[in-house]
Short mmCIF file of C-alpha atoms and ligand atoms in Angstrom, two decimals:
data_model
loop_
_atom_site.label_atom_id
_atom_site.label_comp_id
_atom_site.label_asym_id
_atom_site.label_seq_id
_atom_site.Cartn_x
_atom_site.Cartn_y
_atom_site.Cartn_z
CA MET A 1 6.08 89.17 38.29
CA GLY A 2 5.12 92.24 36.21
CA ALA A 3 1.81 94.05 36.00
CA VAL A 4 -0.47 92.03 33.74
CA VAL A 5 -3.62 93.42 32.19
CA ASP A 6 -5.46 90.15 32.52
CA THR A 7 -8.11 90.21 29.80
CA PRO A 8 -9.14 86.55 29.33
CA HIS A 9 -8.79 86.45 25.55
CA LYS A 10 -5.45 88.19 25.52
CA THR A 11 -3.87 85.66 27.85
CA SER A 12 -5.61 82.53 26.65
CA TYR A 13 -5.03 82.23 22.90
CA TRP A 14 -1.42 80.95 22.88
CA SER A 15 -1.77 79.47 26.37
CA ASP A 16 -3.96 76.71 24.93
CA TYR A 17 -1.11 75.63 22.65
CA ALA A 18 1.89 76.11 24.96
CA CYS A 19 2.73 72.39 25.26
CA VAL A 20 2.52 71.77 21.51
CA TYR A 21 3.73 75.16 20.26
CA ASP A 22 7.20 74.19 19.00
CA GLU A 23 5.98 71.09 17.20
CA GLY A 24 3.06 73.09 15.76
CA VAL A 25 5.25 75.89 14.40
CA ASP A 26 7.62 73.34 12.86
CA TYR A 27 4.63 71.89 11.03
CA VAL A 28 3.23 75.26 9.91
CA VAL A 29 6.36 77.17 8.80
CA GLY A 30 8.92 74.35 8.73
CA ARG A 31 11.86 73.53 10.98
CA ALA A 32 14.27 74.76 8.30
CA LEU A 33 12.91 78.31 8.51
CA ARG A 34 13.17 78.38 12.30
CA ARG A 35 16.75 77.10 12.03
CA ALA A 36 17.58 79.78 9.45
CA VAL A 37 16.21 82.49 11.75
CA ALA A 38 18.08 81.05 14.74
CA GLY A 39 21.27 80.93 12.65
CA ARG A 40 20.91 84.63 11.75
CA LEU A 41 20.14 85.54 15.35
CA ALA A 42 23.20 83.63 16.54
CA LEU A 43 25.37 86.13 14.61
CA GLU A 44 24.25 89.01 16.85
CA ARG A 45 26.84 90.21 19.37
CA HIS A 46 27.02 92.44 22.45
CA LEU A 47 23.31 92.48 23.17
CA GLY A 48 23.88 93.65 26.74
CA ASN A 49 20.85 93.99 28.98
CA THR A 50 18.12 92.56 26.74
CA ILE A 51 14.33 92.48 26.84
CA GLU A 52 12.54 89.79 24.85
CA CYS A 53 8.83 90.41 24.29
CA GLY A 54 6.63 87.35 23.75
CA CYS A 55 9.34 84.75 24.40
CA GLY A 56 6.89 81.83 24.12
CA THR A 57 8.66 78.54 24.83
CA GLY A 58 12.09 80.20 24.74
CA PHE A 59 13.17 78.85 21.34
CA TYR A 60 14.93 82.10 20.34
CA THR A 61 15.74 83.08 23.94
CA LYS A 62 18.37 80.31 24.04
CA VAL A 63 20.06 81.83 21.01
CA ILE A 64 20.34 85.40 22.33
CA ALA A 65 21.28 84.32 25.86
CA ALA A 66 24.75 83.39 24.59
CA HIS A 67 25.44 87.00 23.56
CA ALA A 68 23.53 88.99 26.19
CA ALA A 69 24.61 89.99 29.66
CA ARG A 70 21.08 89.42 30.91
CA VAL A 71 17.79 88.55 29.21
CA THR A 72 14.42 89.48 30.66
CA ALA A 73 12.18 87.11 28.70
CA MET A 74 8.59 88.19 29.11
CA ASP A 75 5.32 86.78 27.90
CA ILE A 76 1.69 87.36 28.75
CA SER A 77 0.93 83.64 28.91
CA ALA A 78 1.68 81.85 32.18
CA GLU A 79 1.46 78.52 30.33
CA MET A 80 4.07 79.58 27.76
CA LEU A 81 6.31 80.75 30.59
CA GLN A 82 5.97 77.37 32.32
CA VAL A 83 7.33 75.64 29.21
CA ALA A 84 10.05 78.30 28.85
CA ASP A 85 11.02 77.77 32.48
CA GLN A 86 11.79 74.10 31.78
CA GLU A 87 13.54 74.84 28.48
CA LEU A 88 15.71 77.58 29.95
CA ALA A 89 16.53 76.04 33.34
CA SER A 90 20.25 75.91 32.61
CA PHE A 91 20.46 79.53 31.34
CA HIS A 92 21.50 81.51 34.39
CA ASN A 93 21.33 84.93 32.73
CA VAL A 94 17.68 84.53 31.65
CA PHE A 95 14.89 85.83 33.89
CA LEU A 96 11.28 85.08 33.00
CA GLN A 97 8.55 87.58 33.68
CA ARG A 98 4.84 87.59 33.02
CA ALA A 99 3.93 90.96 31.54
CA ASP A 100 1.99 92.65 28.76
CA ALA A 101 4.11 93.96 25.89
CA GLU A 102 1.44 96.60 25.23
CA LYS A 103 2.06 98.04 28.71
CA MET A 104 5.53 97.06 29.85
CA PRO A 105 6.35 97.34 33.55
CA PHE A 106 9.80 98.82 32.92
CA ALA A 107 11.22 102.33 33.24
CA PRO A 108 12.15 104.30 30.09
CA ASN A 109 15.69 103.82 28.73
CA THR A 110 16.32 100.53 30.57
CA PHE A 111 17.53 98.03 27.96
CA ASP A 112 20.41 97.85 25.46
CA SER A 113 18.57 95.47 23.11
CA ALA A 114 15.10 94.14 22.45
CA LEU A 115 13.93 91.03 20.63
CA LEU A 116 10.41 90.77 19.23
CA ALA A 117 10.11 87.35 17.59
CA ASN A 118 6.71 86.68 16.06
CA ILE A 119 4.83 88.81 18.55
CA LEU A 120 3.98 91.70 16.21
CA ASN A 121 2.02 89.25 14.02
CA THR A 122 -0.18 88.20 16.89
CA VAL A 123 -0.89 91.23 19.09
CA LYS A 124 -3.96 93.35 18.52
CA ASP A 125 -2.02 96.58 18.31
CA PRO A 126 1.54 96.21 16.89
CA PRO A 127 2.28 100.01 16.96
CA THR A 128 1.63 100.08 20.73
CA VAL A 129 4.10 97.21 21.29
CA LEU A 130 6.70 98.97 19.12
CA GLY A 131 6.10 102.23 21.01
CA GLU A 132 6.62 100.45 24.32
CA CYS A 133 9.75 98.83 22.96
CA PHE A 134 11.08 102.24 21.89
CA ARG A 135 10.32 103.67 25.34
CA VAL A 136 12.15 100.97 27.34
CA LEU A 137 15.22 100.90 25.06
CA LYS A 138 18.18 103.15 25.86
CA PHE A 139 19.23 105.74 23.26
CA GLY A 140 21.65 103.85 21.03
CA GLY A 141 19.79 100.63 21.80
CA GLN A 142 18.84 98.17 19.10
CA MET A 143 15.70 96.23 18.31
CA ILE A 144 15.48 92.96 16.38
CA ALA A 145 12.03 92.14 15.05
CA ILE A 146 11.27 88.80 13.41
CA ALA A 147 8.02 87.99 11.65
CA TYR A 148 7.04 84.89 9.71
CA THR A 149 5.26 85.91 6.53
CA ASP A 150 3.52 84.54 3.45
CA TYR A 151 5.04 87.44 1.45
CA GLY A 152 5.81 86.38 -2.12
CA MET A 153 3.77 83.18 -2.01
CA ALA A 154 1.12 82.27 -4.58
CA GLY A 155 -2.57 82.19 -3.62
CA THR A 156 -2.77 78.39 -3.32
CA GLU A 157 0.43 78.29 -1.27
CA LYS A 158 -1.05 80.88 1.10
CA THR A 159 -4.20 78.78 1.42
CA ASP A 160 -2.13 75.68 2.27
CA LEU A 161 -0.20 77.66 4.86
CA GLY A 162 -3.46 78.88 6.38
CA LEU A 163 -4.78 75.31 6.51
CA ARG A 164 -1.66 74.06 8.26
CA TYR A 165 -2.04 76.89 10.77
CA PHE A 166 -5.69 76.02 11.35
CA GLN A 167 -4.84 72.31 11.84
CA LYS A 168 -2.35 73.12 14.61
CA PHE A 169 -3.68 76.31 16.20
CA GLY A 170 -7.35 76.54 15.22
CA MET A 171 -8.97 79.88 14.50
CA PRO A 172 -6.65 82.89 14.85
CA PRO A 173 -7.36 85.43 17.63
CA SER A 174 -10.57 87.40 17.07
CA TRP A 175 -8.62 90.46 15.84
CA GLY A 176 -6.77 88.28 13.28
CA LEU A 177 -3.08 87.77 12.61
CA HIS A 178 -0.93 90.43 10.96
CA ASN A 179 0.95 89.22 7.93
CA PHE A 180 3.62 91.85 7.21
CA GLY A 181 5.50 92.39 3.99
CA PRO A 182 9.01 93.94 4.26
CA GLU A 183 7.88 97.44 3.32
CA GLU A 184 4.95 97.43 5.72
CA LEU A 185 7.05 96.24 8.65
CA GLY A 186 9.80 98.75 7.86
CA ASN A 187 7.30 101.63 7.70
CA LEU A 188 5.64 100.62 10.96
CA VAL A 189 8.97 100.53 12.77
CA ARG A 190 10.02 103.93 11.33
CA GLN A 191 6.70 105.47 12.34
CA LYS A 192 7.47 104.64 15.99
CA GLY A 193 10.77 106.55 15.82
CA PHE A 194 13.27 103.80 15.02
CA THR A 195 15.93 103.94 12.34
CA VAL A 196 15.86 100.77 10.27
CA ARG A 197 19.42 99.49 9.87
CA LYS A 198 18.78 96.28 7.95
CA LEU A 199 15.81 94.28 6.76
CA THR A 200 16.53 90.78 5.50
CA VAL A 201 14.13 88.21 4.08
CA LEU A 202 15.02 84.66 5.13
CA GLY A 203 13.75 81.32 3.83
CA ASP A 204 11.56 80.53 0.87
CA LYS A 205 7.91 79.50 1.34
CA PRO A 206 7.07 80.78 3.88
CA LYS A 207 9.72 83.34 4.70
CA ALA A 208 10.72 85.29 7.79
CA LEU A 209 11.42 89.01 7.96
CA TYR A 210 14.48 89.84 10.04
CA LEU A 211 14.69 93.53 10.88
CA ARG A 212 17.34 95.38 12.87
CA ALA A 213 16.55 98.89 13.99
CA ALA A 214 18.03 101.44 16.38
CA LYS A 215 16.75 104.05 18.79
CA ASP A 216 19.25 106.59 17.59
CA VAL A 217 21.47 108.16 20.20
CA THR A 218 21.10 111.56 18.48
CA LEU A 219 17.39 111.59 19.42
CA GLY A 220 18.40 111.79 23.08
CA LYS A 221 20.58 114.86 22.49
CA GLY A 222 17.95 117.19 21.04
C1 SAM B 1 3.60 83.33 17.98
S1 SAM B 1 4.21 83.19 19.62
C2 SAM B 1 5.96 83.48 19.39
C3 SAM B 1 6.80 82.84 20.46
C4 SAM B 1 8.32 82.99 20.27
N1 SAM B 1 8.77 84.35 20.29
C5 SAM B 1 8.76 82.34 18.97
O1 SAM B 1 8.96 83.07 17.98
O2 SAM B 1 8.89 81.12 18.97
C6 SAM B 1 3.68 84.74 20.29
C7 SAM B 1 3.95 84.86 21.78
O3 SAM B 1 3.63 86.20 22.18
C8 SAM B 1 2.92 86.15 23.40
N2 SAM B 1 2.08 87.36 23.50
C9 SAM B 1 0.97 87.65 22.80
N3 SAM B 1 0.49 88.85 23.16
C10 SAM B 1 1.35 89.32 24.12
C11 SAM B 1 1.39 90.52 24.88
N4 SAM B 1 0.47 91.46 24.75
N5 SAM B 1 2.39 90.65 25.77
C12 SAM B 1 3.35 89.71 25.93
N6 SAM B 1 3.34 88.55 25.24
C13 SAM B 1 2.35 88.36 24.34
C14 SAM B 1 2.11 84.86 23.33
O4 SAM B 1 1.68 84.43 24.59
C15 SAM B 1 3.08 83.92 22.64
O5 SAM B 1 3.89 83.24 23.55
#
């Protein structure tokens, strides 16, 4: 088990919904969008030694496990990890760890790949998580960041989306949820030192941002 900064609010928000999370997300963003994201993720190859931050119930962990040598799937919520443990029991290259993505208990330059699926939307300080991700990736390593978004939706559609969220997950965390547009997410990732390789918008209403970025090998040679 990793070092967890155990502030009650930080650990409790998603913990309350761990057992109903997958069904809740299907209701809020739609199963079709999650399938589209999983389909895109399934095209990734040679992920190597991979860190997944905020794995939740392991929905996307199953997808990357097929193309990774080893996945360290970490989450701050013990309840989420309990569900993931059941879901991922047959995946022998996945190792669950309770840890804080804002202060990862890993040495610099450890991982070949990192997956951040819908964690940047929910943490208080997305730049800190991206900075940590950059630190623990090897030079030449790649990061995949996924973020559901109401980008491009009309006002009433955004309100309906918010209502569906409220019905399933109640009030958002006290610091709010981050709703990134493509440009904003791209800029944030660049500001932390990554090179953005590709940013794709998947789905319709709502959509998901699918970003691939690299910790360029040339940075390690300077
Ligand atoms: C919206 S859920 C996404 C779950 C999963 N990645 C998915 O897309 O289905 C966000 C997850 O991030 C976790 N999380 C939130 N803050 C975290 C932090 N500081 N460190 C690690 N995990 C965190 C939550 O416990 C939750 O499981």
